[in-house]
CSV table of C-alpha atoms in Angstrom, one decimal:
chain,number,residue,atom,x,y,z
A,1,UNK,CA,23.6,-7.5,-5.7
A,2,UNK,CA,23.3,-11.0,-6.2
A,3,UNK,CA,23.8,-11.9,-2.5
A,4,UNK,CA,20.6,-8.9,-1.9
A,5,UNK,CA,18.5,-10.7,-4.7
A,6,UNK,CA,19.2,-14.3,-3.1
A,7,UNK,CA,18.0,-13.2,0.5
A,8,UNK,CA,15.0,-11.0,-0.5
A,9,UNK,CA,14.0,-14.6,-2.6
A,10,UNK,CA,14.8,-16.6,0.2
A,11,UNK,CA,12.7,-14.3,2.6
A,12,UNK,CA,10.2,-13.8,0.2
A,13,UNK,CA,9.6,-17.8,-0.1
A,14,UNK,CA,9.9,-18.0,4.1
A,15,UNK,CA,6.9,-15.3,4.0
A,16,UNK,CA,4.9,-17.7,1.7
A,17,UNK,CA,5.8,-20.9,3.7
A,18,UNK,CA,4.0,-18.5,6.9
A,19,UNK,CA,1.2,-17.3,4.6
A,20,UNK,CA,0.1,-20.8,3.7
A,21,UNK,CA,0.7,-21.9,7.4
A,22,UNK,CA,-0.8,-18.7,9.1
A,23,UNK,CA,-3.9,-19.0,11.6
A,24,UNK,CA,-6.7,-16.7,11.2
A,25,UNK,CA,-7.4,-15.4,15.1
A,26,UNK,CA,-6.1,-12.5,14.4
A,27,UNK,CA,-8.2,-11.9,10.9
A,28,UNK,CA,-12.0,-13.2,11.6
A,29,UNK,CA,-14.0,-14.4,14.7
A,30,UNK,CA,-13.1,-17.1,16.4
A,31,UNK,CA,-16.7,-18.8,16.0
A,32,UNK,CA,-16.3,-17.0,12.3
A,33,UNK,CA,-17.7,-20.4,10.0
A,34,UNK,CA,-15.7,-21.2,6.7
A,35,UNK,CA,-16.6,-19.2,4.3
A,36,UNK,CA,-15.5,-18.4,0.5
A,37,UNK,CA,-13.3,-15.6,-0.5
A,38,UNK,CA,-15.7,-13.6,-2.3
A,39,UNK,CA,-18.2,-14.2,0.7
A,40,UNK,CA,-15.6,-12.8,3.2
A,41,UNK,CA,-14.6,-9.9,0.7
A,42,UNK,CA,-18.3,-8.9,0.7
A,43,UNK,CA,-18.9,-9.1,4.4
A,44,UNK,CA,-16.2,-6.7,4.4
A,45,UNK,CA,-18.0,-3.2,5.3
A,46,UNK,CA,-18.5,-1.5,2.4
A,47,UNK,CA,-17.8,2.8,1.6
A,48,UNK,CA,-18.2,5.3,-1.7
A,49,UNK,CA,-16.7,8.5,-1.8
A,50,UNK,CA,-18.1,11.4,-3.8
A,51,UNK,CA,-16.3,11.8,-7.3
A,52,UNK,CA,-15.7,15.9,-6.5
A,53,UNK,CA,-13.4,14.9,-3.9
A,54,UNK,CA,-11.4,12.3,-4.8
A,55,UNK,CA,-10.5,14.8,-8.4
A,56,UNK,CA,-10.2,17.7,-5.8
A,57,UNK,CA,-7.3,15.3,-4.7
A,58,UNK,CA,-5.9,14.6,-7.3
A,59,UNK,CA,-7.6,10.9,-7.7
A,60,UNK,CA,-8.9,10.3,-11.1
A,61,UNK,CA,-8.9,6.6,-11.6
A,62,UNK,CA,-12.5,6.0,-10.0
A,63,UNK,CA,-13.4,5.8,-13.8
A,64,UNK,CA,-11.6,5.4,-17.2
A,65,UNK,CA,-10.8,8.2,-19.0
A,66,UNK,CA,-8.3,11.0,-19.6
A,67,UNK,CA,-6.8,12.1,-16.5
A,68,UNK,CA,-6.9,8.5,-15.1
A,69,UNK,CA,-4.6,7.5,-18.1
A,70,UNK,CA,-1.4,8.1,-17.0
A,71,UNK,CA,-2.4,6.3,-13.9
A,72,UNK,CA,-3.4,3.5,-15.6
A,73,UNK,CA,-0.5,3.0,-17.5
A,74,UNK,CA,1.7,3.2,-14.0
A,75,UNK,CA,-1.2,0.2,-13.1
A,76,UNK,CA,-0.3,-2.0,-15.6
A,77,UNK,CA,3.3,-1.5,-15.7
A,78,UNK,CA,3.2,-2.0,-12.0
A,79,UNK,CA,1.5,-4.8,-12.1
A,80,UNK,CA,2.9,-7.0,-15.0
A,81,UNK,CA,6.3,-6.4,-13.4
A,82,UNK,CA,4.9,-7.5,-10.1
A,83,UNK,CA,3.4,-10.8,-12.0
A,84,UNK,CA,6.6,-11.8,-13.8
A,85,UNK,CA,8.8,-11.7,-10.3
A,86,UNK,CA,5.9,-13.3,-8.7
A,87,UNK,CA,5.6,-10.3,-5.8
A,88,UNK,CA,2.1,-9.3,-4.5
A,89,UNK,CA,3.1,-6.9,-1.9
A,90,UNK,CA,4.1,-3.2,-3.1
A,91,UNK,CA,5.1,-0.3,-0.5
A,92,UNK,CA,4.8,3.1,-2.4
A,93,UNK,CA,7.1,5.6,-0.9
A,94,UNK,CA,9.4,8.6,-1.2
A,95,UNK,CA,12.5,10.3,-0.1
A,96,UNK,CA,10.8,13.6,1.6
A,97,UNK,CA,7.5,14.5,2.5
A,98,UNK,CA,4.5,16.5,-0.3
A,99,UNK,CA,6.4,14.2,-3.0
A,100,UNK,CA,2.2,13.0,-3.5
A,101,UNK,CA,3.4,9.6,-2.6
A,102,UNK,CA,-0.5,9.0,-1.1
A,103,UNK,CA,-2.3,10.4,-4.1
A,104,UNK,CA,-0.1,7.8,-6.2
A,105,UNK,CA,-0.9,4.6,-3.6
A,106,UNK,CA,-4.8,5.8,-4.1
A,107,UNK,CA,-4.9,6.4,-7.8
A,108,UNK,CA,-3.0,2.8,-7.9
A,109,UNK,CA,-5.8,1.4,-5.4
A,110,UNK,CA,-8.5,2.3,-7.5
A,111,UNK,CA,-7.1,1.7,-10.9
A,112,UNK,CA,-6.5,-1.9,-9.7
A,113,UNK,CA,-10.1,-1.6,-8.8
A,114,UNK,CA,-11.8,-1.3,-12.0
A,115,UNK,CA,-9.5,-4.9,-12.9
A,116,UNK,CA,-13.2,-7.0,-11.6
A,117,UNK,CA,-11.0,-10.0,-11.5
A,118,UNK,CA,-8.5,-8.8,-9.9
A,119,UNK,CA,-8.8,-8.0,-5.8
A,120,UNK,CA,-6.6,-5.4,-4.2
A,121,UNK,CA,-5.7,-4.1,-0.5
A,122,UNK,CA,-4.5,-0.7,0.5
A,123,UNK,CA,-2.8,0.2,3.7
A,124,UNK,CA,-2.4,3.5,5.6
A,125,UNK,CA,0.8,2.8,7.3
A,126,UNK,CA,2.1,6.4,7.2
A,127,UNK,CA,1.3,6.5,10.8
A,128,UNK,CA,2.7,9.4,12.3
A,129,UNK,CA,0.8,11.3,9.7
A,130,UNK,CA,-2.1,9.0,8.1
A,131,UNK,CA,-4.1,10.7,5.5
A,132,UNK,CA,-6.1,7.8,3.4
A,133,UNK,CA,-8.9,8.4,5.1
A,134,UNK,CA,-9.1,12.2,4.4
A,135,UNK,CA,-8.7,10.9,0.5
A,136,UNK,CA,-12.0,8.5,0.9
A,137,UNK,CA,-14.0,10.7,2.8
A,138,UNK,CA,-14.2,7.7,6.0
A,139,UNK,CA,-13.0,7.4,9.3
A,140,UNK,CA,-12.6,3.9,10.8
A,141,UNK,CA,-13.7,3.1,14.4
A,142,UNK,CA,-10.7,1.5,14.8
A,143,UNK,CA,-7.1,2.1,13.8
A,144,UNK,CA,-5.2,-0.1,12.1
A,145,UNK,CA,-2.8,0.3,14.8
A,146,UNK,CA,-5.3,-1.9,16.5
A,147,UNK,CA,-5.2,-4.4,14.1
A,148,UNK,CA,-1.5,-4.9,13.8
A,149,UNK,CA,-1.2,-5.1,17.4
A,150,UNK,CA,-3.8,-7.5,17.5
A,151,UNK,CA,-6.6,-5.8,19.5
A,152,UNK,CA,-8.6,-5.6,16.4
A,153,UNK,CA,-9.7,-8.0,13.8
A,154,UNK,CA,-8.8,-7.2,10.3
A,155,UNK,CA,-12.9,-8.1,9.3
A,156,UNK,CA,-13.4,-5.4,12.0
A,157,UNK,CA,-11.3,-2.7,10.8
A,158,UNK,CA,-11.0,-2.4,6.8
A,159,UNK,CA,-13.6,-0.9,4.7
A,160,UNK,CA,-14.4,-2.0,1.0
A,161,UNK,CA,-14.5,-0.3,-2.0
A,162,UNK,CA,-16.8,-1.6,-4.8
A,163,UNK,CA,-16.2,-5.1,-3.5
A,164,UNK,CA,-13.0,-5.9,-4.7
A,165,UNK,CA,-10.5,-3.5,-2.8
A,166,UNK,CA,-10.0,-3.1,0.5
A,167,UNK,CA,-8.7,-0.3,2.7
A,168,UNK,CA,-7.2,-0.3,6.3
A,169,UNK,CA,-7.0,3.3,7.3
A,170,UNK,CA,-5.6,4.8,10.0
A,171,UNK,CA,-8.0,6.6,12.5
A,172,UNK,CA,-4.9,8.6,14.1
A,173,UNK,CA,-1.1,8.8,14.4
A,174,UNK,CA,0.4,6.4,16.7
A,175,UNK,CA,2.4,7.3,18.9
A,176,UNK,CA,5.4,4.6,18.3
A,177,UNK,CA,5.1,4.1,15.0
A,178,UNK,CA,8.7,2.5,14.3
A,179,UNK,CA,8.4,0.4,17.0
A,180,UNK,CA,4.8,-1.1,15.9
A,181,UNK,CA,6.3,-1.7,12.1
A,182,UNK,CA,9.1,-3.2,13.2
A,183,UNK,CA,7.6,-6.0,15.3
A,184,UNK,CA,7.4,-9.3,14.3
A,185,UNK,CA,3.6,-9.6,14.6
A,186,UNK,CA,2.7,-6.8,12.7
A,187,UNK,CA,4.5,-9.7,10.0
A,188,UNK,CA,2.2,-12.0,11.7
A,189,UNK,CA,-0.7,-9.8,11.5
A,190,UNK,CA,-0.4,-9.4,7.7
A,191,UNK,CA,0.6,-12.9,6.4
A,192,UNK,CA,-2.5,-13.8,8.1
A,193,UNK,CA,-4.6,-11.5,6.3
A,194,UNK,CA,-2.9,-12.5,3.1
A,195,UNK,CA,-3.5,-16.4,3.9
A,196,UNK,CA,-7.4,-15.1,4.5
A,197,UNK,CA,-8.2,-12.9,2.1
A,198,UNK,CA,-5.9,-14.1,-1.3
A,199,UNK,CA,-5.4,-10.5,-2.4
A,200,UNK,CA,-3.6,-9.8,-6.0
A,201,UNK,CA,-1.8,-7.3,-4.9
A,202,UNK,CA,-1.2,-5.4,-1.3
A,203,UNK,CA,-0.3,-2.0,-1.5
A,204,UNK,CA,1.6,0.1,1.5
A,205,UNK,CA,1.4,3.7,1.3
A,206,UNK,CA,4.9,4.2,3.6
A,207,UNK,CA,6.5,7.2,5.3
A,208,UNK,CA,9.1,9.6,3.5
A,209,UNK,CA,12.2,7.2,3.6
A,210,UNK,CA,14.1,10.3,4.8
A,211,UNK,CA,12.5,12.0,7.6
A,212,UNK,CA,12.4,8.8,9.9
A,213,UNK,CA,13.2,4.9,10.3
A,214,UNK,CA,9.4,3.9,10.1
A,215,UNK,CA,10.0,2.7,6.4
A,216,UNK,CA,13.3,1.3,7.1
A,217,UNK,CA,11.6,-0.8,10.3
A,218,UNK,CA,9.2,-2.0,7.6
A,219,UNK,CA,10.0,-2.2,4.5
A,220,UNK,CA,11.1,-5.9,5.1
A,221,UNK,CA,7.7,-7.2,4.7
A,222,UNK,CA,7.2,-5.9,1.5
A,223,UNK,CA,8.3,-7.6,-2.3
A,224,UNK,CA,9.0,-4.1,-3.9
A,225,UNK,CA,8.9,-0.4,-3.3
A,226,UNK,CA,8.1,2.5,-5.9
A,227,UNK,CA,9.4,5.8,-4.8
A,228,UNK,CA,7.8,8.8,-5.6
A,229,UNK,CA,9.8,12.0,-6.4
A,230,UNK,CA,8.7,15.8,-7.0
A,231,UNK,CA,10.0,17.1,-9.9
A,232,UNK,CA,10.1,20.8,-8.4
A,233,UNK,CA,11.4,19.8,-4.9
A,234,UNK,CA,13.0,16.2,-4.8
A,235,UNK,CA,16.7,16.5,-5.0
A,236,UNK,CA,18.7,14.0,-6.5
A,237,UNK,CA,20.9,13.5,-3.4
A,238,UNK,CA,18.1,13.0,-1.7
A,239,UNK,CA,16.9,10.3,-4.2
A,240,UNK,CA,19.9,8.5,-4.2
A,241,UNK,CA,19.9,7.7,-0.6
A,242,UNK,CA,16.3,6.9,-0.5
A,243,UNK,CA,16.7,4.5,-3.6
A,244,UNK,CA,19.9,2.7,-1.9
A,245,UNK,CA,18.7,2.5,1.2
A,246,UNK,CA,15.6,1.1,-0.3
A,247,UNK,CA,17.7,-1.3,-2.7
A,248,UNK,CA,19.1,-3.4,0.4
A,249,UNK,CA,16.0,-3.9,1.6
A,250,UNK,CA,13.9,-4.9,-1.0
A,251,UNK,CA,13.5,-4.5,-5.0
A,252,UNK,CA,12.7,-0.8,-6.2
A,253,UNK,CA,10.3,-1.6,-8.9
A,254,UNK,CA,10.8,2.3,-10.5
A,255,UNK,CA,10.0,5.7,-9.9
A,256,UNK,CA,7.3,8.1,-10.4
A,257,UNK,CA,8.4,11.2,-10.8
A,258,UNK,CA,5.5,13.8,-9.8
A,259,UNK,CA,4.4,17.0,-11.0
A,260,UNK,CA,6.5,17.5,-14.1
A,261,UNK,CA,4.9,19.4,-16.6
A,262,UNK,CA,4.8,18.7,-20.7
A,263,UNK,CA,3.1,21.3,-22.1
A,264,UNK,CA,-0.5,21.5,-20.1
A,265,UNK,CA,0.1,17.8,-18.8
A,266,UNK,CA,1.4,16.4,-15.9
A,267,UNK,CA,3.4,13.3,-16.3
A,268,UNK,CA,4.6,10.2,-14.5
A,269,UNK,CA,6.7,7.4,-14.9
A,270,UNK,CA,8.1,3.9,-13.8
């Protein structure tokens, strides 16, 4: 364990030595002039998504109040933990597919959203199945695919959300998903977008760990996970892999476990 925590410090300061170091072609215009960080937040293209549908889906942390509790709660702890370790990038997973590991990474998104000082990133790498942007209501022109490949500039591709979090969605699947997040510039791709943009905290809504290697190609890049598990369907074999296989890989920062029921409640927790 102590040999893991050493190399996921040692790559985790090697990622910060890039970030600080990391040009910006692949992030903004070539002629783009130097700018602030709220300026190139807010030139960021802007959506809103009607309150019906996001609580249809299960995402009530648009606003403050009683279902968005629980969700806030996972917020803070998430993020306090995240703050003391000094890790800004979070992939939100889960063993097997329908866990609600998506409804979790958008809850999160938003929650971190209401924090005004605080500016937060979402990304739709789930890509053999991407379903963000059927949770916001908005369809990219381009794909995100695009972006990590490096056909498409970030400042072309995300979307943002009340100025202060920003979304890469996915437009479709791809159709070699492991292949694109395991290649070293997609690494490239996003410690340039972290060295532009400054966000608090990126979150990574990842495949099931168990029904693929897409997470395992990725998972690398990435300070901590949280897994997700179904209280009626997850199997405990099936989060024991998923949480080792995670484990020598990165730090698993806790788990949610989804759609357990306390009286009338559902209930969460890391």
């Amino acid at each position: 364990m102590e040999k893991l925590q050493a190399a996921l410090e040692k790559a985790r300061q090697t990622r910060a030595e890039h970030v600080r170091s990391a040009p910006t072609e692949r992030v903004l215009p070539a002629d783009h002039p130097p700018t602030s960080i709220p300026e190139l937040w807010a030139a960021l293209p802007s959506f809103e998504v009607d309150e019906k549908h996001l609580v249809q889906n299960l995402v009530f942390t648009r606003q403050a109040g009683t279902q968005a509790a629980p969700f806030d709660i996972l917020r803070t702890k998430v993020l306090l933990q995240m703050r003391q370790n000094g890790w800004k990038r979070l992939a939100v997973t889960s063993p097997m597919p329908r866990a609600g590991k998506t409804t979790i990474a958008c809850n999160l998104a938003l929650s971190l959203g209401r924090q005004q000082d605080m500016c937060s990133m979402l990304f739709d790498l789930d890509l053999r199945d991407p379903s963000v942007h059927q949770f916001f209501q908005t369809r990219p022109r381009h794909s995100i695919g695009e972006v990590l490949k490096g056909d498409t500039l970030f400042a072309d591709q995300a979307q943002c959300y009340r100025g202060n979090v920003a979304v890469s969605m996915a437009n479709r699947s791809e159709p070699d998903p492991s292949q694109l997040l395991l290649a070293e510039e997609t690494a490239t791709v996003l410690d340039q977008i972290e060295a532009v943009y400054k966000p608090d905290v990126m979150i990574f809504d990842l495949p099931s760990v168990l029904v693929n290697d897409d997470t395992r190609a990725f998972v690398k890049n990435v300070d901590c996970a949280l897994i997700v598990a179904r209280s009626d369907d997850t199997r405990y074999a099936q989060f024991d892999t998923c949480e080792r296989e995670l484990g020598e890989q990165t730090n698993v920062l806790g788990t949610v476990l989804n759609a357990y029921r306390h009286g009338e409640k559902d209930a969460g927790g890391v």
